[in-house]
Structures are given as C-alpha cells and as structure tokens.
Short mmCIF file of C-alpha atoms in Angstrom, two decimals:
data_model
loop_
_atom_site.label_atom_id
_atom_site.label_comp_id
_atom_site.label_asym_id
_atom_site.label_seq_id
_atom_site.Cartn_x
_atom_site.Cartn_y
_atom_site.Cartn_z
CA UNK S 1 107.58 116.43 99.33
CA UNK S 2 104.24 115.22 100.51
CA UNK S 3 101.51 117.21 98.81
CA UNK S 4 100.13 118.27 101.69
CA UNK S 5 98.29 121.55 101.92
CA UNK S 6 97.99 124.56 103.99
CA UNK S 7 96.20 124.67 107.49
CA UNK S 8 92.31 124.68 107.02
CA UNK S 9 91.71 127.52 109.34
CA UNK S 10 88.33 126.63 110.30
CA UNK S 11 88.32 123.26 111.36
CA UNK S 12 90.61 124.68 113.74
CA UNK S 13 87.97 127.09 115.71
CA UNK S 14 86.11 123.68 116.36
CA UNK S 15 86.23 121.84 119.66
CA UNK S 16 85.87 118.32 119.11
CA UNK S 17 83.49 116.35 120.86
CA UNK S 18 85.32 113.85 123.28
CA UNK S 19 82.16 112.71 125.46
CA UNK S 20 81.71 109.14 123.58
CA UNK S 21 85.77 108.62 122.91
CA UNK S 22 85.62 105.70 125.57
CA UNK S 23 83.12 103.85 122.93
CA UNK S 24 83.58 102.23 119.70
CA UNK S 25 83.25 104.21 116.40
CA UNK S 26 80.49 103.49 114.34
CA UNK S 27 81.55 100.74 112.20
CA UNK S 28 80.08 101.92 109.03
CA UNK S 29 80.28 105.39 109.27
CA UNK S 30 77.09 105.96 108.43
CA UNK S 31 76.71 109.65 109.02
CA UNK S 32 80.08 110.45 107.71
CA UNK S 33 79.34 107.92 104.76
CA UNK S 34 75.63 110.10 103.96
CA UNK S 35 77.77 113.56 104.31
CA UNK S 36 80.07 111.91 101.53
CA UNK S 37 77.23 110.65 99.48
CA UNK S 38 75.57 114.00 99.19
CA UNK S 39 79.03 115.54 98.37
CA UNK S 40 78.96 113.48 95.22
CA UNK S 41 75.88 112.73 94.73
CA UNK S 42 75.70 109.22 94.90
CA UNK S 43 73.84 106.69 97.17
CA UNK S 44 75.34 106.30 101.19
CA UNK S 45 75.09 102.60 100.34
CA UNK S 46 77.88 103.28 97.03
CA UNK S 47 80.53 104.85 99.61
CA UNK S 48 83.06 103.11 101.69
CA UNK S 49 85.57 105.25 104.39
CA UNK S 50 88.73 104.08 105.41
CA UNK S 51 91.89 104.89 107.23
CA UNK S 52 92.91 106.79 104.61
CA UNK S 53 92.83 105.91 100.86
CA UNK S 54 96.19 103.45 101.80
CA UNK S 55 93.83 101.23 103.75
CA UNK S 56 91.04 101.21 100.96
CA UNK S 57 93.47 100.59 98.61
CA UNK S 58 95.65 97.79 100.38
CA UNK S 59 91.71 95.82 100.66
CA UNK S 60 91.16 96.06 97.51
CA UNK S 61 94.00 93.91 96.64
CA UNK S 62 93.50 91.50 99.78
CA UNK S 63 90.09 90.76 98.28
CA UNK S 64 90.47 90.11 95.19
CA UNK S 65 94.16 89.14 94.35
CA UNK S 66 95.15 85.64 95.16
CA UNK S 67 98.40 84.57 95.00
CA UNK S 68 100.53 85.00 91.83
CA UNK S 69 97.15 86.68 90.17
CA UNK S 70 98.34 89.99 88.42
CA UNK S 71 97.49 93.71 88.97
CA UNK S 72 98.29 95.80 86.43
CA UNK S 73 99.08 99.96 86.49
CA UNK S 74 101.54 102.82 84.72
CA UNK S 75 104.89 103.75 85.54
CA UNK S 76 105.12 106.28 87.44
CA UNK S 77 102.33 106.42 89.28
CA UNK S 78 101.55 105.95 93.09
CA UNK S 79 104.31 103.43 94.75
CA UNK S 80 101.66 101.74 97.17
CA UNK S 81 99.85 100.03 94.43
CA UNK S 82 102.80 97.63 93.85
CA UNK S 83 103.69 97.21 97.36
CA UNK S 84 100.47 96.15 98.08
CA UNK S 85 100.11 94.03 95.61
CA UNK S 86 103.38 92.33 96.41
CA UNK S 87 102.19 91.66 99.87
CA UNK S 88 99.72 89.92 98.70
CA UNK S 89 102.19 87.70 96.58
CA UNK S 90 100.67 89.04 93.35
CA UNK S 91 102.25 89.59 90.18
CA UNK S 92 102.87 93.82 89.67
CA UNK S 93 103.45 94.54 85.94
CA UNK S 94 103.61 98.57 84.95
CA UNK S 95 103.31 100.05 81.64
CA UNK S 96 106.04 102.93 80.60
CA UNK S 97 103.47 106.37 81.88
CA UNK S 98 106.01 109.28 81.32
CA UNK S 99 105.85 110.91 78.27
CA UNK S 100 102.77 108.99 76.30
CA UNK S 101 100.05 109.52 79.49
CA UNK S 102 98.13 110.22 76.25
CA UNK S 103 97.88 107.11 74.36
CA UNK S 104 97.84 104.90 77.90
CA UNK S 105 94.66 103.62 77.46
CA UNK S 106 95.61 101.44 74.36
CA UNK S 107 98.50 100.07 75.88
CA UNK S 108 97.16 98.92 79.47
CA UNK S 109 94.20 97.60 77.17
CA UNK S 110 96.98 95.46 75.18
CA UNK S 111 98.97 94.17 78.48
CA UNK S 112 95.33 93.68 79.78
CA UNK S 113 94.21 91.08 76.94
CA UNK S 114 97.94 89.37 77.43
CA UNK S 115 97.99 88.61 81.11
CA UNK S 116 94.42 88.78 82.29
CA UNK S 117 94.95 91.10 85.45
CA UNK S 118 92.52 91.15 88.56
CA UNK S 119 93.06 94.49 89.44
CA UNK S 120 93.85 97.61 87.38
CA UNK S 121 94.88 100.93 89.10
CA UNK S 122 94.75 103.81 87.12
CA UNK S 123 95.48 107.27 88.80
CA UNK S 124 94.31 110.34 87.34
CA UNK S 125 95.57 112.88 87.85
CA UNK S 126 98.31 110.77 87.78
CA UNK S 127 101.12 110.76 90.62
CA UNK S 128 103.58 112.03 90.44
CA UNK S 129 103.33 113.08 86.96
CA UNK S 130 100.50 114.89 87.10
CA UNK S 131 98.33 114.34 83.77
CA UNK S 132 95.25 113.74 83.80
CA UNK S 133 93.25 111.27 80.96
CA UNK S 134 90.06 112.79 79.66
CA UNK S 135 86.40 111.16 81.16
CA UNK S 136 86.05 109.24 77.95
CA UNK S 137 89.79 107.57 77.61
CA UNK S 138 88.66 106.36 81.31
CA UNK S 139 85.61 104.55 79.85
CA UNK S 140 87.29 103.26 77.10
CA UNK S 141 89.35 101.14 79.61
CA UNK S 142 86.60 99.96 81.43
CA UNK S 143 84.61 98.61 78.38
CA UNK S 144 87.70 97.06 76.71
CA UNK S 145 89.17 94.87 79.89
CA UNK S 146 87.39 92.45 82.28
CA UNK S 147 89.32 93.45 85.45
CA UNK S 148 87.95 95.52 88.72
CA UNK S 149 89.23 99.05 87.60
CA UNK S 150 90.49 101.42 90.44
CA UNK S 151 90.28 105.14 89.88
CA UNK S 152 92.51 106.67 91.90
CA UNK S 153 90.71 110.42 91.87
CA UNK S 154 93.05 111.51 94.77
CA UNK S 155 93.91 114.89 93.20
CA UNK S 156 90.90 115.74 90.92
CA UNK S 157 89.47 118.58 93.26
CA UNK S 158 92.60 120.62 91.56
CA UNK S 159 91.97 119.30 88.40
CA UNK S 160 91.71 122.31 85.37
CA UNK S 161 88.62 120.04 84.35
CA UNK S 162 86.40 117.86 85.76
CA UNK S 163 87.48 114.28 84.56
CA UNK S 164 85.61 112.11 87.41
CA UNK S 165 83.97 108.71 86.26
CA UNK S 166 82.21 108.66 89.65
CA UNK S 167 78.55 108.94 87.94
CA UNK S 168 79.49 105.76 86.14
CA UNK S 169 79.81 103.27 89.05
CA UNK S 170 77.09 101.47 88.27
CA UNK S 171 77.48 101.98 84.23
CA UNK S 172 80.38 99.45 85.06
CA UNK S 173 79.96 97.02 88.21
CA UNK S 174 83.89 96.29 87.86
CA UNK S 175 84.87 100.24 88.16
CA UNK S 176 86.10 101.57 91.90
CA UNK S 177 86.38 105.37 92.01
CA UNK S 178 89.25 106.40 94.69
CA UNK S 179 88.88 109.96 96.87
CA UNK S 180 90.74 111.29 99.60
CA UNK S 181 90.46 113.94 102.46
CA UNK S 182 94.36 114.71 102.57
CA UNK S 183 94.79 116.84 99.58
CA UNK S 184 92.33 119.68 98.76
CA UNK S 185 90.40 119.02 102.37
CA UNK S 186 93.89 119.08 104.03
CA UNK S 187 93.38 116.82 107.10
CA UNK S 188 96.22 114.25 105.50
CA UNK S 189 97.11 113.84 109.32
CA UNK S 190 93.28 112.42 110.30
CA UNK S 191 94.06 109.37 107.83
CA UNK S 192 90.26 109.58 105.83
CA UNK S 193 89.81 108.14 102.37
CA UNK S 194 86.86 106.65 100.46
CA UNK S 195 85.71 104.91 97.70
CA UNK S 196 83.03 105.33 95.65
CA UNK S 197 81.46 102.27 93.52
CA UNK S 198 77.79 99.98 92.77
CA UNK S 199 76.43 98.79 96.02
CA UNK S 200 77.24 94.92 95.35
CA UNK S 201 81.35 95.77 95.20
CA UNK S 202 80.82 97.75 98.33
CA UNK S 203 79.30 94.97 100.06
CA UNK S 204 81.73 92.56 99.32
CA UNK S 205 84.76 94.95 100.34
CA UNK S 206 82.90 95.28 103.57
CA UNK S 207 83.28 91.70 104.19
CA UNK S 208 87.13 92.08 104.06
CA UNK S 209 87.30 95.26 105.93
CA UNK S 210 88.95 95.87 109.42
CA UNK S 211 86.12 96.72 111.85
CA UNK S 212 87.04 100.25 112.95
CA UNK S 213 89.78 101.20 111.08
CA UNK S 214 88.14 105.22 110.83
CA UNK S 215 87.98 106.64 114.04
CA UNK S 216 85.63 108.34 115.65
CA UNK S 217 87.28 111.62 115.87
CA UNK S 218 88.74 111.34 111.98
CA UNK S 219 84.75 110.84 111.03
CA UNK S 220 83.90 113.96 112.71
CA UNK S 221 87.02 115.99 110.95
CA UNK S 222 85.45 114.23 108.15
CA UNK S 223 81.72 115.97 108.59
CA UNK S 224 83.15 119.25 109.42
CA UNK S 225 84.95 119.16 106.52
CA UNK S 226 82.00 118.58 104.37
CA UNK S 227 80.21 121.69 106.25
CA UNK S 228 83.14 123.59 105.51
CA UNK S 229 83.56 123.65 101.54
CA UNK S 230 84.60 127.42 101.25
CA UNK S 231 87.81 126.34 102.57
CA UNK S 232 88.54 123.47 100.06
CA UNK S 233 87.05 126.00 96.84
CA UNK S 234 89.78 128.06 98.23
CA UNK S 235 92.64 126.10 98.57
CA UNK S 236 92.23 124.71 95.27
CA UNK S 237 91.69 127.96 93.62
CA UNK S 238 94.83 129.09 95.31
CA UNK S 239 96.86 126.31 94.47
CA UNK S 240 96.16 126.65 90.58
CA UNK S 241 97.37 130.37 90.96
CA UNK S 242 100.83 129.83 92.79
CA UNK S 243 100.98 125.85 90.73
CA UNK S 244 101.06 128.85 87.55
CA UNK S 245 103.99 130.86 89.58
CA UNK S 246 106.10 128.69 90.59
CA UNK S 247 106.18 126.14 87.62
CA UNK S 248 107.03 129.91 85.34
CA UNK S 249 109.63 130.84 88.18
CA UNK S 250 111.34 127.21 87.73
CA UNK S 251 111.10 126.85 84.08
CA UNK S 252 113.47 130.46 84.70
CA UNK S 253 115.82 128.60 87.08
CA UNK S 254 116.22 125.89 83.68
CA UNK S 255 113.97 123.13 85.10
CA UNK S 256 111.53 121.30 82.77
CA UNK S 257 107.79 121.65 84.41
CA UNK S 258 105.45 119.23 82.87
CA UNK S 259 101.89 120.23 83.03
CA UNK S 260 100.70 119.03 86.08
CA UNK S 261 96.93 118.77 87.15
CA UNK S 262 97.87 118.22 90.56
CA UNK S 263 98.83 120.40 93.80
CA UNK S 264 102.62 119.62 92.71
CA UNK S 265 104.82 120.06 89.62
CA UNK S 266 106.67 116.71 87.72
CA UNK S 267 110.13 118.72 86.81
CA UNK S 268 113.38 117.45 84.86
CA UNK S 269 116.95 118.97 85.70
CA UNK S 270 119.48 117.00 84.46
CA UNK S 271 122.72 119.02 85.90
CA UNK S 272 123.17 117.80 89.67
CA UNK S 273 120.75 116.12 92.55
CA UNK S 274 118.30 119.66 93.59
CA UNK S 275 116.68 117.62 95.97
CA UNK S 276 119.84 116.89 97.99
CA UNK S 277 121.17 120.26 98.04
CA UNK S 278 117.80 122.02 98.92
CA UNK S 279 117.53 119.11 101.77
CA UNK S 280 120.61 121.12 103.18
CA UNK S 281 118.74 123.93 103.35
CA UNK S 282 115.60 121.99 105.14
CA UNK S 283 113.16 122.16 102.05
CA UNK S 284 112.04 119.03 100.90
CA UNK S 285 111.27 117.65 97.59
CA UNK S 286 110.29 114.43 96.28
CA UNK S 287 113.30 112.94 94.38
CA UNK S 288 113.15 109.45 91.91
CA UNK S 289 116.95 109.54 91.35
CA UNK S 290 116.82 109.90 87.56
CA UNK S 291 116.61 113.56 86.97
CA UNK S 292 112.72 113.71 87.79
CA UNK S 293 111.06 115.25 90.87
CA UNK S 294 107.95 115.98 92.22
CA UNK S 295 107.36 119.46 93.88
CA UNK S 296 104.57 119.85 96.24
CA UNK S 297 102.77 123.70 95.52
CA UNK S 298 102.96 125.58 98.18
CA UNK S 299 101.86 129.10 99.83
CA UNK S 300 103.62 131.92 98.12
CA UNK S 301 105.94 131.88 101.18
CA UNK S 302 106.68 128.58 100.66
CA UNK S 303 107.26 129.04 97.41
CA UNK S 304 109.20 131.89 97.68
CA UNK S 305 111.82 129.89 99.71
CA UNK S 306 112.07 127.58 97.05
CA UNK S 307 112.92 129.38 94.68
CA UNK S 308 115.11 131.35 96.33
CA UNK S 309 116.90 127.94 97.57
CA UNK S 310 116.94 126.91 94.19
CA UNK S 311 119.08 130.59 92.74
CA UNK S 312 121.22 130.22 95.89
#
C-alpha cells in the first residue's frame, strides 16, 4: 500500500563508511548533488536534496505561501500537498483529476486565472491514479499561469514514455521539477528526494532550508545508488512486466484497472471493501473509501498472493 519496491540487492553487499558519523553532513551535498546532476544532466548548482521529497515539498510551500495565499492541484493526487499547504494556513483548492487527467491542463489554467495561486503542484504520473500528461500539456501550463509550478516526477522512471520537463528549468524560472530515490531506486527507508530547477529558485529555497536535514549516511546510499543503475533499469523493467500481469489477472477477478504509468494500479470494485478483507489476510492495499484503490506492483510472489487473496 506504499509503492515501495523490491530489495536492491547490491547496495546491500556494501559496507557503509561510519569513520566521519561523529561529524556533521555536508550541508549541501555537494558530491551527492554532482552524482544527481550528471544523472540528469543538468548543472550541480540546479539540484537541491532533501529528507525525502516530503521535506522538499513541505519548503516549497513555507517559502513561498503566506498566509491565506492559495496553492492549487488535482483531485486525486498526492495527500501531502494539501496538508502542507494547510500548515502553512494557505488556501488548498483541487480540481476534479479522475476520469478527464486528459483535458487537466485547461481547467487548472481556468481556476489559475480565477484565484491567482502561488503554488501549483502537478504530479505526473499522477498519484494514485496513475496517468501521466504528455511533455507538451506540461508546458502549456507553465506558459499560461504566473505561479511557481511543481512537477512532481516521483514515478517517471516507470513511465511507458519519457514525459520529464526537467530540460526546461530554465525555459521557465517559475517551473520546480520533483524526483525521488524511494520508488525505482528503492531506498524509500533512507528518506532522499530532490529537486531539480534554474539556479536563482534553488538559491532562494536554500535560504529556507533546514541545515542538515540529508544525512550523511542517506547521501552515501544516495551515490551508490547512482553507481548502481543496472539495478534501477531492472526494477523498472520488471515492474512494467508483472504491472501487465497483475492489472490482466484483476480485470479477471471483475476489478476496473485504469492504465496506470506508475509501479501501482488505480482499480474500481464497487461490490464490498477488498482492502478490508485482504487486511485480514495481512496484504495491504491503499483504500480511499469510495470504491477506488491503489495497488502497489509487486514481485510475482507478491502478486501471486494477491490474487490468490483476492479469489479466496
């Protein structure tokens, strides 16, 4: 229920190095940052880590939202952006994401021209639905609203196609690409996130950031990680095979599997509460109380026992 994947083998034939663990991390990352930056292909100076993409995300909005200001995103989509948002007594208003992910653009360009929002979050591929909106939709947004636009890019390693804006960050100084180490690099329990965007927004997020937040041991997970990109080619390639299985195998069972370009499926089944009756059988799924879940993909064993709790 958390998209989390399976154990990256490797990083765990690696002894860490604990000699400097009495010191201080380095502050700004740097060689972590550089790792990232030729990952992407981008500039060290254009990245920012953080304690996960929750921490990068939660700045964002203590920067720049003041109270009662407005931040403006889809629903569904990722839960933290209004909680943050709240917390910062801003103003959260969502436009309906489920079944027109398609035609999203115009409409958070509408709400956008009505109540002048500071922040936009857009998350693609979108959780927990899991459509994704095509490179140029995304750029259509930026050019048709005057608020800091955040990317949320969390799941695009598993994307079918390549959708990133990231070589556009400084196209548009108000666009904030989001990326995260959890997912398809599978260290979700090191807490390591980034963002990606023009030097000057960097800067200025750095002057709001906790000193410290990424610690030193999560930046070396981080580099070894990086070193290590057979594992994270094939976790994604697996995923898309049993993502495949599995939604086939539930659309069987009578569930509705939307296509998802996620590690998890966005299913409908109407009849009774699946998510409480496979939680008797210790599986977990994510559950919104109206008929819709999410469903992490798993191994095949995994997904095996699913399914099987599912039939029984």
């Amino acid at each position: 229920d958390a998209n989390e994947s399976r154990v990256n083998e490797t990083l765990l034939k690696h002894k860490m190095d604990l000699s400097s663990v009495n010191l201080y991390p380095d502050n700004y990352a740097i060689k972590l940052r550089k790792k990232i930056a030729y990952y992407q292909e981008v500039s060290f100076e254009e990245v920012m880590v953080g304690a996960g993409s929750s921490e990068l995300l939660e700045l964002v909005v203590k920067t720049f939202v003041n109270p009662n200001d407005y931040v403006l995103s889809v629903e569904p989509s990722f839960v933290m952006y209004k909680k943050y948002t709240m917390l910062s007594n801003g103003q959260y208003i969502a436009v309906p994401a489920k079944n027109n992910y398609e035609t999203i653009v115009d409409d958070i360009i509408n709400k956008a021209k009505e109540i002048n929002p500071k922040i936009i979050f857009l998350c693609t591929p979108n959780n927990p639905t899991g459509f994704i909106l095509k490179q140029q939709e995304v750029i259509r947004l930026l050019e048709n609203v005057n608020a800091i636009v955040v990317v949320d890019e969390a799941y695009m390693e598993f994307a079918y196609t390549n959708e990133s804006v990231i070589e556009y960050i400084n196209t548009y100084p108000n666009l904030i690409v989001n990326r995260t180490f959890s997912k398809a690099f599978a260290i979700a329990g090191a807490r390591l996130g980034y963002f990606i965007a023009n030097k000057e927004l960097i800067e200025t997020l750095f002057t709001a950031k906790t000193p410290y937040s990424v610690n030193g041991l999560t930046q070396e997970l981080g580099i070894l990680s990086l070193d290590n990109l057979d594992y994270l080619n094939n976790n994604v390639n697996s995923t898309k095979k049993q993502k495949t299985f599995l939604s086939k195998e539930l659309e069987t069972l009578g569930l509705t599997c939307y296509e998802s370009a996620g590690n998890f499926l966005y299913v409908q089944f109407d009849a009774y509460d699946i998510a409480k009756k496979l939680k008797e059988k210790r599986i977990l799924i994510r559950s919104f109380n109206n008929g819709y879940y999410r469903i992490t993909v798993g191994t095949n064993v995994e997904n095996i026992q699913l399914i099987n709790g599912i039939k029984e």
